[in-house]
Tab-separated table of C-alpha atoms in Angstrom:
chain	number	residue	atom	x	y	z
D	1353	MET	CA	-19.968	-80.687	52.368
D	1354	VAL	CA	-19.615	-76.876	53.189
D	1355	GLN	CA	-21.753	-74.686	55.052
D	1356	GLN	CA	-24.535	-73.206	52.770
D	1357	LEU	CA	-24.450	-69.553	52.007
D	1358	GLY	CA	-28.404	-69.235	52.962
D	1359	ARG	CA	-29.033	-66.879	50.027
D	1360	LEU	CA	-32.210	-66.714	48.612
D	1361	LYS	CA	-32.662	-66.598	44.699
D	1362	GLU	CA	-34.528	-63.616	43.222
D	1363	SER	CA	-37.926	-63.850	42.197
D	1364	ALA	CA	-37.922	-64.682	38.577
D	1365	SER	CA	-39.409	-61.998	36.337
D	1366	GLN	CA	-42.347	-62.556	34.441
D	1367	THR	CA	-43.573	-60.266	31.614
D	1368	ALA	CA	-45.529	-57.141	32.389
D	1369	GLY	CA	-48.232	-57.922	29.851
D	1370	PRO	CA	-50.071	-55.948	27.724
D	1371	TYR	CA	-52.777	-54.408	30.623
D	1372	VAL	CA	-49.723	-52.967	32.741
D	1373	HIS	CA	-51.216	-49.816	32.721
D	1374	ILE	CA	-54.131	-50.542	35.139
D	1375	GLY	CA	-51.246	-51.155	37.689
D	1376	LEU	CA	-48.613	-48.506	36.681
D	1377	THR	CA	-50.618	-45.858	35.015
D	1378	PRO	CA	-54.443	-46.384	35.805
D	1379	ASN	CA	-55.303	-43.034	34.887
D	1380	PHE	CA	-53.640	-42.983	31.442
D	1381	CYS	CA	-55.735	-46.093	30.789
D	1382	GLY	CA	-58.788	-44.598	31.874
D	1383	ILE	CA	-58.981	-46.018	35.802
D	1384	ALA	CA	-59.879	-42.512	37.254
D	1385	GLY	CA	-60.370	-41.872	40.938
D	1386	VAL	CA	-58.016	-44.339	42.470
D	1387	TYR	CA	-55.063	-42.147	42.469
D	1388	PRO	CA	-55.284	-38.441	42.397
D	1389	GLU	CA	-52.212	-38.792	39.613
D	1390	ASP	CA	-50.125	-41.174	38.084
D	1391	LEU	CA	-46.614	-41.695	39.318
D	1392	GLY	CA	-43.692	-40.359	37.715
D	1393	THR	CA	-45.365	-37.573	35.233
D	1394	ARG	CA	-44.068	-34.772	36.295
D	1395	LEU	CA	-40.220	-34.288	36.576
D	1396	VAL	CA	-39.663	-30.753	36.205
D	1397	GLY	CA	-41.242	-27.905	38.093
D	1398	GLU	CA	-40.567	-23.968	38.124
D	1399	LYS	CA	-37.811	-24.578	40.650
D	1400	THR	CA	-35.756	-27.176	39.120
D	1401	ARG	CA	-32.301	-26.866	38.376
D	1402	GLY	CA	-30.962	-27.103	34.790
D	1403	GLU	CA	-31.619	-26.928	31.027
D	1404	ARG	CA	-35.026	-28.107	30.076
D	1405	VAL	CA	-35.057	-30.693	27.266
D	1406	ARG	CA	-37.696	-32.878	25.898
D	1407	ILE	CA	-37.081	-36.266	24.995
D	1408	GLU	CA	-39.134	-38.680	22.318
D	1409	MET	CA	-38.903	-42.039	22.228
D	1410	ARG	CA	-39.759	-45.170	20.179
D	1411	VAL	CA	-39.512	-48.840	20.820
D	1412	ILE	CA	-39.473	-51.004	17.882
D	1413	ASP	CA	-39.564	-54.375	17.495
D	1414	GLY	CA	-38.308	-56.906	15.082
D	1415	THR	CA	-40.452	-56.255	11.945
D	1416	GLY	CA	-39.651	-52.460	12.361
D	1417	THR	CA	-43.291	-51.808	14.171
D	1418	PRO	CA	-43.323	-49.517	16.851
D	1419	LEU	CA	-44.733	-50.722	20.512
D	1420	LYS	CA	-47.632	-49.522	21.475
D	1421	ASP	CA	-48.388	-50.967	24.434
D	1422	VAL	CA	-44.526	-50.613	25.871
D	1423	LEU	CA	-43.780	-48.731	29.388
D	1424	VAL	CA	-40.341	-47.115	30.074
D	1425	GLU	CA	-38.729	-46.029	33.161
D	1426	THR	CA	-36.108	-43.426	33.740
D	1427	TRP	CA	-33.613	-42.999	36.103
D	1428	GLN	CA	-31.315	-40.013	36.117
D	1429	ALA	CA	-29.140	-37.536	37.946
D	1430	ASP	CA	-30.068	-33.734	38.465
D	1431	ALA	CA	-28.103	-30.723	36.432
D	1432	ASP	CA	-25.132	-31.185	38.703
D	1433	GLY	CA	-24.856	-34.781	38.452
D	1434	LEU	CA	-26.362	-35.814	42.157
D	1435	TYR	CA	-29.148	-38.835	42.190
D	1436	ASN	CA	-32.174	-38.091	44.190
D	1437	SER	CA	-31.611	-41.268	46.242
D	1438	PRO	CA	-30.760	-42.260	49.741
D	1439	SER	CA	-27.575	-44.101	48.537
D	1440	GLU	CA	-26.373	-41.279	46.708
D	1441	THR	CA	-23.513	-40.121	49.334
D	1442	ARG	CA	-21.879	-37.109	47.680
D	1443	GLY	CA	-24.339	-34.445	48.402
D	1444	ALA	CA	-27.688	-33.743	48.105
D	1445	ALA	CA	-29.467	-33.485	44.836
D	1446	ASP	CA	-31.945	-30.865	43.930
D	1447	PRO	CA	-35.015	-31.044	46.016
D	1448	HIS	CA	-37.301	-30.104	43.059
D	1449	PHE	CA	-35.913	-33.161	40.949
D	1450	PRO	CA	-36.782	-36.676	41.265
D	1451	GLY	CA	-34.770	-38.085	39.010
D	1452	TRP	CA	-37.478	-40.802	38.202
D	1453	ALA	CA	-40.012	-40.888	35.192
D	1454	ARG	CA	-42.452	-43.316	33.900
D	1455	ILE	CA	-43.843	-43.063	30.513
D	1456	ALA	CA	-46.271	-45.333	28.435
D	1457	SER	CA	-46.517	-45.025	24.878
D	1458	ASP	CA	-49.052	-43.458	23.159
D	1459	MET	CA	-51.597	-46.244	22.482
D	1460	GLU	CA	-51.847	-45.231	18.586
D	1461	THR	CA	-48.408	-43.964	17.604
D	1462	GLY	CA	-46.077	-45.586	20.170
D	1463	LEU	CA	-44.414	-42.134	20.787
D	1464	LEU	CA	-42.755	-42.106	24.469
D	1465	ALA	CA	-42.591	-38.003	25.227
D	1466	PHE	CA	-41.135	-36.473	28.389
D	1467	ASP	CA	-39.634	-33.058	29.691
D	1468	THR	CA	-36.385	-33.426	32.107
D	1469	VAL	CA	-33.401	-31.665	32.216
D	1470	LYS	CA	-30.020	-32.697	31.120
D	1471	PRO	CA	-28.331	-34.731	33.954
D	1472	GLY	CA	-24.740	-33.569	34.655
D	1473	ARG	CA	-21.840	-36.071	34.701
D	1474	VAL	CA	-21.626	-39.029	37.109
D	1475	PRO	CA	-18.426	-41.070	38.000
D	1476	PHE	CA	-17.425	-44.046	36.953
D	1477	PRO	CA	-16.094	-46.387	39.683
D	1478	ASP	CA	-12.612	-45.770	38.945
D	1479	GLY	CA	-13.219	-41.863	39.139
D	1480	ARG	CA	-13.169	-41.329	35.333
D	1481	MET	CA	-16.524	-39.414	34.515
D	1482	MET	CA	-19.369	-40.465	32.673
D	1483	ALA	CA	-20.841	-38.904	30.012
D	1484	PRO	CA	-24.504	-37.339	30.766
D	1485	HIS	CA	-26.822	-40.143	30.209
D	1486	ILE	CA	-30.092	-41.584	31.409
D	1487	SER	CA	-30.627	-44.929	32.608
D	1488	LEU	CA	-33.821	-46.561	30.777
D	1489	TRP	CA	-35.651	-49.899	31.869
D	1490	ILE	CA	-38.202	-51.224	29.304
D	1491	VAL	CA	-41.119	-53.620	30.285
D	1492	ALA	CA	-44.108	-54.993	27.888
D	1493	ARG	CA	-45.591	-57.901	26.559
D	1494	GLY	CA	-43.409	-60.054	25.049
D	1495	ILE	CA	-40.675	-58.932	27.247
D	1496	ASN	CA	-39.807	-61.613	29.712
D	1497	LEU	CA	-37.550	-59.674	32.024
D	1498	GLY	CA	-37.271	-55.957	31.547
D	1499	LEU	CA	-34.663	-54.376	29.420
D	1500	ALA	CA	-31.742	-51.785	30.287
D	1501	THR	CA	-30.411	-49.813	28.676
D	1502	ARG	CA	-28.712	-45.897	28.722
D	1503	LEU	CA	-29.500	-42.761	26.435
D	1504	TYR	CA	-26.581	-40.284	25.891
D	1505	PHE	CA	-26.771	-36.992	24.147
D	1506	SER	CA	-25.498	-36.347	20.491
D	1507	ASP	CA	-24.344	-32.580	21.621
D	1508	GLU	CA	-22.063	-34.123	24.314
D	1509	GLU	CA	-19.511	-35.746	21.661
D	1510	GLU	CA	-16.200	-35.110	23.835
D	1511	ALA	CA	-17.459	-36.906	26.980
D	1512	ASN	CA	-19.261	-39.566	25.080
D	1513	ALA	CA	-15.803	-39.984	23.257
D	1514	GLU	CA	-14.217	-40.414	26.830
D	1515	ASP	CA	-17.409	-42.522	28.499
D	1516	PRO	CA	-16.225	-45.392	30.021
D	1517	VAL	CA	-18.913	-47.278	29.457
D	1518	LEU	CA	-18.971	-46.266	25.779
D	1519	THR	CA	-15.444	-47.028	25.022
D	1520	ARG	CA	-15.421	-50.481	26.290
D	1521	LEU	CA	-17.833	-51.629	23.944
D	1522	GLU	CA	-16.100	-54.032	21.848
D	1523	HIS	CA	-18.543	-53.127	18.740
D	1524	GLN	CA	-18.165	-49.529	18.623
D	1525	ASN	CA	-20.319	-49.612	15.514
D	1526	ARG	CA	-23.111	-49.548	18.159
D	1527	VAL	CA	-22.376	-46.915	19.991
D	1528	PRO	CA	-24.740	-44.534	17.820
D	1529	THR	CA	-27.589	-47.136	19.063
D	1530	LEU	CA	-27.422	-45.310	22.495
D	1531	ILE	CA	-27.116	-41.490	21.399
D	1532	ALA	CA	-30.211	-39.424	21.122
D	1533	THR	CA	-30.382	-37.344	18.315
D	1534	ARG	CA	-30.735	-33.301	19.606
D	1535	ARG	CA	-32.900	-31.065	17.227
D	1536	ASP	CA	-33.823	-27.531	19.213
D	1537	ASP	CA	-34.775	-28.955	22.755
D	1538	THR	CA	-35.714	-32.254	21.486
D	1539	TYR	CA	-33.756	-35.298	21.553
D	1540	THR	CA	-35.090	-38.266	19.619
D	1541	PHE	CA	-34.328	-41.781	20.632
D	1542	ASP	CA	-35.358	-45.293	18.784
D	1543	ILE	CA	-35.047	-47.982	20.616
D	1544	HIS	CA	-34.815	-51.327	18.437
D	1545	LEU	CA	-35.291	-54.319	20.112
D	1546	GLN	CA	-33.866	-56.566	17.437
D	1547	GLY	CA	-32.377	-56.755	14.034
D	1548	ASP	CA	-29.639	-54.990	12.358
D	1549	LYS	CA	-30.075	-51.944	14.369
D	1550	GLU	CA	-30.512	-53.663	17.479
D	1551	THR	CA	-29.796	-51.260	20.918
D	1552	VAL	CA	-27.008	-52.061	23.118
D	1553	PHE	CA	-28.527	-53.792	26.123
D	1554	PHE	CA	-27.240	-53.967	29.516
D	1555	ASP	CA	-26.607	-56.958	32.091
D	1556	ILE	CA	-25.995	-54.785	35.015
M	1432	MET	CA	-33.037	-50.526	62.386
M	1433	LYS	CA	-30.915	-52.734	60.191
M	1434	ASN	CA	-31.275	-50.176	57.493
M	1435	ALA	CA	-31.146	-47.017	58.601
M	1436	LYS	CA	-27.896	-46.093	57.286
M	1437	PRO	CA	-28.203	-46.064	53.297
M	1438	GLU	CA	-26.432	-49.000	51.516
M	1439	THR	CA	-24.362	-48.165	48.773
M	1440	GLY	CA	-22.572	-51.722	47.459
M	1441	SER	CA	-23.133	-53.037	44.302
M	1442	PHE	CA	-25.202	-55.536	43.340
M	1443	PHE	CA	-25.251	-59.091	43.198
M	1444	GLN	CA	-25.378	-60.348	39.776
M	1445	ARG	CA	-28.654	-61.569	38.125
M	1446	ASP	CA	-28.776	-65.361	37.607
M	1447	ARG	CA	-29.886	-65.627	34.059
M	1448	THR	CA	-30.408	-69.205	34.074
M	1449	TRP	CA	-32.905	-68.536	36.708
M	1450	HIS	CA	-34.863	-65.861	34.924
M	1451	PRO	CA	-36.857	-66.117	31.486
M	1452	PRO	CA	-34.363	-65.921	28.563
M	1453	VAL	CA	-35.533	-63.413	26.230
M	1454	LEU	CA	-36.523	-65.527	23.407
M	1455	THR	CA	-39.136	-68.253	24.693
M	1456	PRO	CA	-41.092	-68.896	21.329
M	1457	LEU	CA	-43.754	-70.523	22.818
M	1458	TYR	CA	-44.844	-67.287	24.039
M	1459	LYS	CA	-45.393	-66.121	20.660
M	1460	THR	CA	-44.743	-62.273	21.410
M	1461	SER	CA	-41.526	-62.850	22.527
M	1462	VAL	CA	-40.085	-63.673	19.200
M	1463	THR	CA	-40.115	-59.961	17.584
M	1464	ARG	CA	-39.620	-58.727	20.912
M	1465	SER	CA	-36.413	-60.199	22.151
M	1466	PRO	CA	-32.640	-58.844	21.611
M	1467	GLN	CA	-30.668	-61.375	19.253
M	1468	ARG	CA	-27.057	-59.979	20.574
M	1469	ALA	CA	-25.739	-60.426	24.142
M	1470	PRO	CA	-26.148	-58.057	26.625
M	1471	ILE	CA	-23.359	-55.933	27.749
M	1472	SER	CA	-21.857	-55.884	31.755
M	1473	PHE	CA	-19.880	-53.477	33.364
M	1474	ALA	CA	-19.358	-52.620	37.211
M	1475	ASN	CA	-22.063	-51.181	38.741
M	1476	THR	CA	-21.821	-47.291	38.959
M	1477	LEU	CA	-23.797	-44.697	40.764
M	1478	SER	CA	-26.497	-45.107	37.962
M	1479	GLU	CA	-27.218	-48.585	39.172
M	1480	ILE	CA	-26.345	-48.081	42.542
M	1481	THR	CA	-29.034	-45.658	43.569
M	1482	GLY	CA	-32.996	-45.563	42.914
M	1483	PRO	CA	-36.040	-43.646	43.486
M	1484	THR	CA	-37.872	-43.865	46.919
M	1485	PHE	CA	-41.254	-43.181	47.616
M	1486	ASP	CA	-42.906	-41.229	50.567
M	1487	HIS	CA	-45.859	-43.160	52.379
M	1488	GLU	CA	-47.943	-40.067	52.507
M	1489	ILE	CA	-48.384	-40.944	48.744
M	1490	LEU	CA	-51.118	-43.295	49.738
M	1491	GLY	CA	-54.233	-43.194	49.854
M	1492	ALA	CA	-56.537	-45.006	52.252
M	1493	LEU	CA	-57.729	-47.473	50.250
M	1494	ASP	CA	-54.933	-47.975	47.927
M	1495	ASN	CA	-54.468	-51.289	49.388
M	1496	ASP	CA	-57.920	-52.553	49.311
M	1497	LEU	CA	-58.843	-53.626	45.604
M	1498	THR	CA	-62.410	-54.747	47.139
M	1499	LEU	CA	-63.171	-51.090	47.767
M	1500	ASN	CA	-60.783	-48.798	46.002
M	1501	PHE	CA	-63.109	-48.486	42.874
M	1502	ALA	CA	-66.484	-49.185	44.183
M	1503	ARG	CA	-69.463	-46.992	44.668
M	1504	PRO	CA	-70.122	-46.152	48.159
M	1505	GLY	CA	-71.565	-49.158	50.253
M	1506	GLU	CA	-70.830	-51.759	47.645
M	1507	SER	CA	-67.883	-53.652	46.833
M	1508	ALA	CA	-66.066	-55.967	44.208
M	1509	ILE	CA	-67.955	-59.254	43.359
M	1510	GLY	CA	-65.424	-62.481	44.047
M	1511	PRO	CA	-63.908	-64.456	46.768
M	1512	ARG	CA	-62.790	-62.143	49.166
M	1513	ILE	CA	-58.624	-62.727	49.837
M	1514	ILE	CA	-55.754	-60.930	51.307
M	1515	VAL	CA	-52.329	-61.053	49.867
M	1516	TYR	CA	-49.873	-60.590	52.146
M	1517	GLY	CA	-45.779	-60.650	52.507
M	1518	ARG	CA	-42.168	-59.471	52.676
M	1519	VAL	CA	-40.132	-58.276	50.199
M	1520	LEU	CA	-36.252	-59.287	51.179
M	1521	ASP	CA	-33.473	-59.441	49.202
M	1522	GLU	CA	-31.074	-61.918	48.525
M	1523	ARG	CA	-29.490	-61.557	52.008
M	1524	GLY	CA	-32.876	-62.454	53.590
M	1525	ILE	CA	-33.104	-58.682	54.838
M	1526	GLY	CA	-36.602	-57.329	54.644
M	1527	LEU	CA	-36.386	-54.305	52.447
M	1528	PRO	CA	-38.435	-50.940	54.095
M	1529	ASN	CA	-40.058	-48.471	52.326
M	1530	VAL	CA	-40.018	-50.146	49.201
M	1531	LEU	CA	-43.069	-49.327	46.503
M	1532	VAL	CA	-45.005	-52.446	45.685
M	1533	GLU	CA	-48.154	-51.989	42.914
M	1534	PHE	CA	-50.076	-54.751	41.959
M	1535	TRP	CA	-52.827	-54.984	39.127
M	1536	GLN	CA	-55.056	-57.854	38.112
M	1537	ALA	CA	-58.627	-58.815	36.232
M	1538	ASN	CA	-61.308	-59.146	37.909
M	1539	ALA	CA	-63.111	-62.322	39.426
M	1540	GLY	CA	-64.261	-63.234	35.964
M	1541	GLY	CA	-60.924	-63.009	34.174
M	1542	ARG	CA	-61.820	-59.275	32.910
M	1543	TYR	CA	-59.419	-56.276	32.795
M	1544	ARG	CA	-60.547	-52.861	33.111
M	1545	HIS	CA	-58.749	-52.069	29.646
M	1546	LYS	CA	-59.712	-50.733	26.703
M	1547	LYS	CA	-57.687	-53.315	24.682
M	1548	ASP	CA	-59.134	-56.508	26.511
M	1549	GLY	CA	-62.030	-57.582	24.484
M	1550	TYR	CA	-63.149	-60.598	26.647
M	1551	LEU	CA	-66.837	-61.322	26.836
M	1552	ALA	CA	-66.566	-62.021	30.570
M	1553	PRO	CA	-68.172	-58.686	32.095
M	1554	LEU	CA	-66.558	-55.973	33.860
M	1555	ASP	CA	-67.271	-55.552	37.624
M	1556	PRO	CA	-68.523	-51.986	37.921
M	1557	ASN	CA	-66.992	-52.017	41.582
M	1558	PHE	CA	-63.782	-53.044	40.474
M	1559	GLY	CA	-60.879	-51.448	39.105
M	1560	GLY	CA	-58.113	-53.527	39.382
M	1561	CYS	CA	-55.047	-51.820	41.034
M	1562	GLY	CA	-53.272	-51.039	44.414
M	1563	ARG	CA	-50.398	-50.189	45.971
M	1564	ALA	CA	-48.414	-50.284	49.149
M	1565	ILE	CA	-45.395	-49.168	50.778
M	1566	THR	CA	-43.365	-51.953	52.916
M	1567	ASP	CA	-43.037	-51.263	56.503
M	1568	GLU	CA	-39.543	-51.052	58.478
M	1569	GLU	CA	-39.606	-55.023	58.271
M	1570	GLY	CA	-40.586	-55.150	54.454
M	1571	ASN	CA	-44.189	-56.300	55.128
M	1572	TYR	CA	-46.827	-55.545	52.678
M	1573	SER	CA	-50.507	-56.485	52.404
M	1574	PHE	CA	-53.351	-55.668	50.513
M	1575	ARG	CA	-57.333	-57.100	50.160
M	1576	THR	CA	-58.910	-58.096	46.895
M	1577	VAL	CA	-60.870	-60.422	45.171
M	1578	MET	CA	-59.633	-63.564	43.570
M	1579	PRO	CA	-58.700	-63.073	40.028
M	1580	GLY	CA	-60.458	-65.361	37.214
M	1581	PRO	CA	-58.246	-67.190	34.504
M	1582	TYR	CA	-58.543	-65.739	31.017
M	1583	PRO	CA	-57.988	-66.952	27.400
M	1584	TRP	CA	-55.646	-65.242	25.356
M	1585	PRO	CA	-54.546	-65.275	21.682
M	1586	ASN	CA	-51.355	-67.203	21.429
M	1587	GLY	CA	-51.871	-71.192	20.983
M	1588	PRO	CA	-55.702	-71.589	19.741
M	1589	ASN	CA	-56.609	-72.754	23.256
M	1590	ASP	CA	-54.421	-70.970	25.785
M	1591	TRP	CA	-55.655	-69.700	29.196
M	1592	ARG	CA	-53.691	-67.669	31.748
M	1593	PRO	CA	-53.779	-69.212	35.457
M	1594	ALA	CA	-55.444	-66.874	37.883
M	1595	HIS	CA	-52.493	-64.208	38.814
M	1596	ILE	CA	-51.922	-60.941	40.298
M	1597	HIS	CA	-48.911	-58.767	38.301
M	1598	PHE	CA	-46.060	-57.489	41.059
M	1599	SER	CA	-44.054	-54.480	40.083
M	1600	VAL	CA	-41.661	-53.592	43.023
M	1601	PHE	CA	-38.868	-51.087	43.510
M	1602	GLY	CA	-36.072	-52.023	45.921
M	1603	HIS	CA	-33.368	-49.589	47.010
M	1604	GLY	CA	-31.096	-49.455	43.588
M	1605	PHE	CA	-32.721	-48.934	39.922
M	1606	VAL	CA	-31.169	-52.363	38.741
M	1607	GLN	CA	-33.140	-54.138	41.520
M	1608	ARG	CA	-36.397	-53.387	39.472
M	1609	LEU	CA	-38.489	-56.332	38.942
M	1610	ILE	CA	-41.920	-56.993	37.579
M	1611	THR	CA	-43.389	-60.748	38.166
M	1612	GLN	CA	-46.719	-62.517	38.246
M	1613	MET	CA	-48.009	-64.230	41.742
M	1614	TYR	CA	-49.864	-67.652	41.387
M	1615	PHE	CA	-52.355	-69.338	43.509
M	1616	GLU	CA	-51.344	-72.753	45.030
M	1617	GLY	CA	-53.146	-75.878	43.535
M	1618	ASP	CA	-53.970	-74.038	40.324
M	1619	PRO	CA	-53.799	-76.810	37.424
M	1620	MET	CA	-53.463	-73.873	34.957
M	1621	ILE	CA	-49.848	-73.303	36.115
M	1622	TRP	CA	-48.369	-75.814	34.382
M	1623	GLN	CA	-50.215	-75.278	31.329
M	1624	CYS	CA	-48.988	-71.510	30.794
M	1625	PRO	CA	-46.560	-70.724	28.224
M	1626	ILE	CA	-45.629	-67.564	30.044
M	1627	VAL	CA	-45.327	-69.339	33.189
M	1628	GLY	CA	-43.133	-71.846	30.879
M	1629	THR	CA	-40.811	-68.836	30.167
M	1630	ILE	CA	-39.445	-70.013	33.381
M	1631	PRO	CA	-36.672	-72.623	32.652
M	1632	ASP	CA	-36.401	-73.751	36.456
M	1633	ARG	CA	-39.348	-75.462	38.038
M	1634	ALA	CA	-38.083	-74.250	41.660
M	1635	ALA	CA	-38.304	-70.445	39.998
M	1636	VAL	CA	-42.016	-70.857	39.363
M	1637	GLU	CA	-42.423	-72.405	42.588
M	1638	GLY	CA	-41.375	-69.500	44.071
M	1639	LEU	CA	-44.135	-67.519	42.299
M	1640	ILE	CA	-46.547	-69.435	44.011
M	1641	ALA	CA	-48.687	-68.113	46.594
M	1642	ALA	CA	-49.268	-70.519	49.771
M	1643	LEU	CA	-53.144	-70.366	50.910
M	1644	ASP	CA	-52.504	-69.520	54.802
M	1645	MET	CA	-54.937	-70.147	56.811
M	1646	ALA	CA	-53.777	-68.940	59.751
M	1647	ALA	CA	-53.947	-65.502	58.239
M	1648	THR	CA	-57.192	-65.615	57.372
M	1649	VAL	CA	-59.723	-63.243	58.646
M	1650	PRO	CA	-62.828	-65.699	59.736
M	1651	MET	CA	-66.189	-64.950	58.079
M	1652	ASP	CA	-64.330	-62.425	56.028
M	1653	ALA	CA	-61.413	-63.108	53.369
M	1654	ARG	CA	-59.171	-65.939	52.829
M	1655	ALA	CA	-55.241	-65.143	52.866
M	1656	TYR	CA	-52.151	-65.864	50.532
M	1657	LYS	CA	-48.702	-65.412	51.299
M	1658	PHE	CA	-46.538	-63.921	48.797
M	1659	ASP	CA	-42.574	-63.147	49.251
M	1660	LEU	CA	-41.186	-61.260	47.147
M	1661	VAL	CA	-37.038	-61.361	46.799
M	1662	LEU	CA	-34.983	-58.832	45.094
M	1663	ARG	CA	-31.301	-58.800	44.109
M	1664	GLY	CA	-29.000	-58.694	47.257
M	1665	ARG	CA	-26.090	-56.158	47.470
M	1666	ARG	CA	-22.384	-56.310	48.658
M	1667	SER	CA	-21.467	-54.863	51.851
M	1668	THR	CA	-19.476	-51.396	51.297
M	1669	LEU	CA	-16.539	-52.400	53.557
M	1670	PHE	CA	-14.027	-49.630	52.281
M	1671	GLU	CA	-16.594	-47.004	52.877
M	1672	ASN	CA	-18.084	-47.951	56.013
M	1673	ARG	CA	-16.877	-48.652	59.541
M	1674	MET	CA	-15.856	-52.856	59.463
M	1675	GLU	CA	-18.444	-53.394	62.624
M	1676	GLY	CA	-21.914	-53.902	61.426
M	1677	ASN	CA	-20.958	-55.766	57.978
């Protein structure tokens, strides 16, 4: 026998369920008057630095049907590649950009749309620069543990080609599942939970 | 204060034998919503180590009182009055200060205030079902509510959820993000439930069952349940900080 390490176990995850909106976006689901506004609905203000872009996502199940009860949270650096977090040690991020958003899908169409700025590049631990990306966390009925993935940008071909996360994927034919397509100022990004077009998810 | 200096270490990896797997066919909706390919791992980068924080100033006076925060003046929600309290810790046993905890639940009859819930039990006009708190310097949170009722759901032909409260917790890094459910000590429905049953390890389920804590009750007012939440721990950053204090 040796001494115990004395660590606790992480609380086990459970699905967010179909009524996740009650807790996380109550105004969106018609519960008015408890909070002045839902958290994470405004990323960009007049003073935010950087290029404004719109992102339109869908999360699609194994039968090809968009989820209409999905909730996605996003986390990204500001236009200069700095995170608005106490754990960011490289400098102060844009005070007018929280970096975090929470988006509930449209209950009829499944569309997840939000306005943000394009993030700057952030270094990998070994110093190489990662391509601009947004971290996504996906929860819904039927998802037992929130799914983590990243959104990269189709007009960053050079940066994507040298990104330390994208280049280390064994199956390079899956890289396109992580790249949002630009048209004008809007990127579209379909997340496939299952099947031939399955998006790459991360255990990080 | 232990966490005066923000931590920048990478997180302990998740124990995926402890969490529910993605595919749990007895919980039917997981069948078409579960990835079939293995998730890809890589070392934590700044994108994983950092995460949003929330200011206590966002909280309204009734945000942690579900008996009142949707109620008409002078009225309150119907149901057994309870206090739910506990700490948000990480796997090292350190209380996590200033983390946002959000919770939502059905009313005492098992009915959710959501247009997709068609259960015949009535809505309570004085109950919304949402609340939130931010932990104090030691990681403590608490809220008042009414005990939620069990409710039937279209999974098997006669499946009922145990009484539960949904919890969403942030931590300090985006990959600590967690959503789970709290169950109540002694509820026989816990061990019947296909969603509880997605968790392979009985000890992991027991970690989600809040204990009745008579010592924390307010006599003639509300009973109390204690529910601690544990988030992923993180490594010390020996190379970036002074050795002392690690």
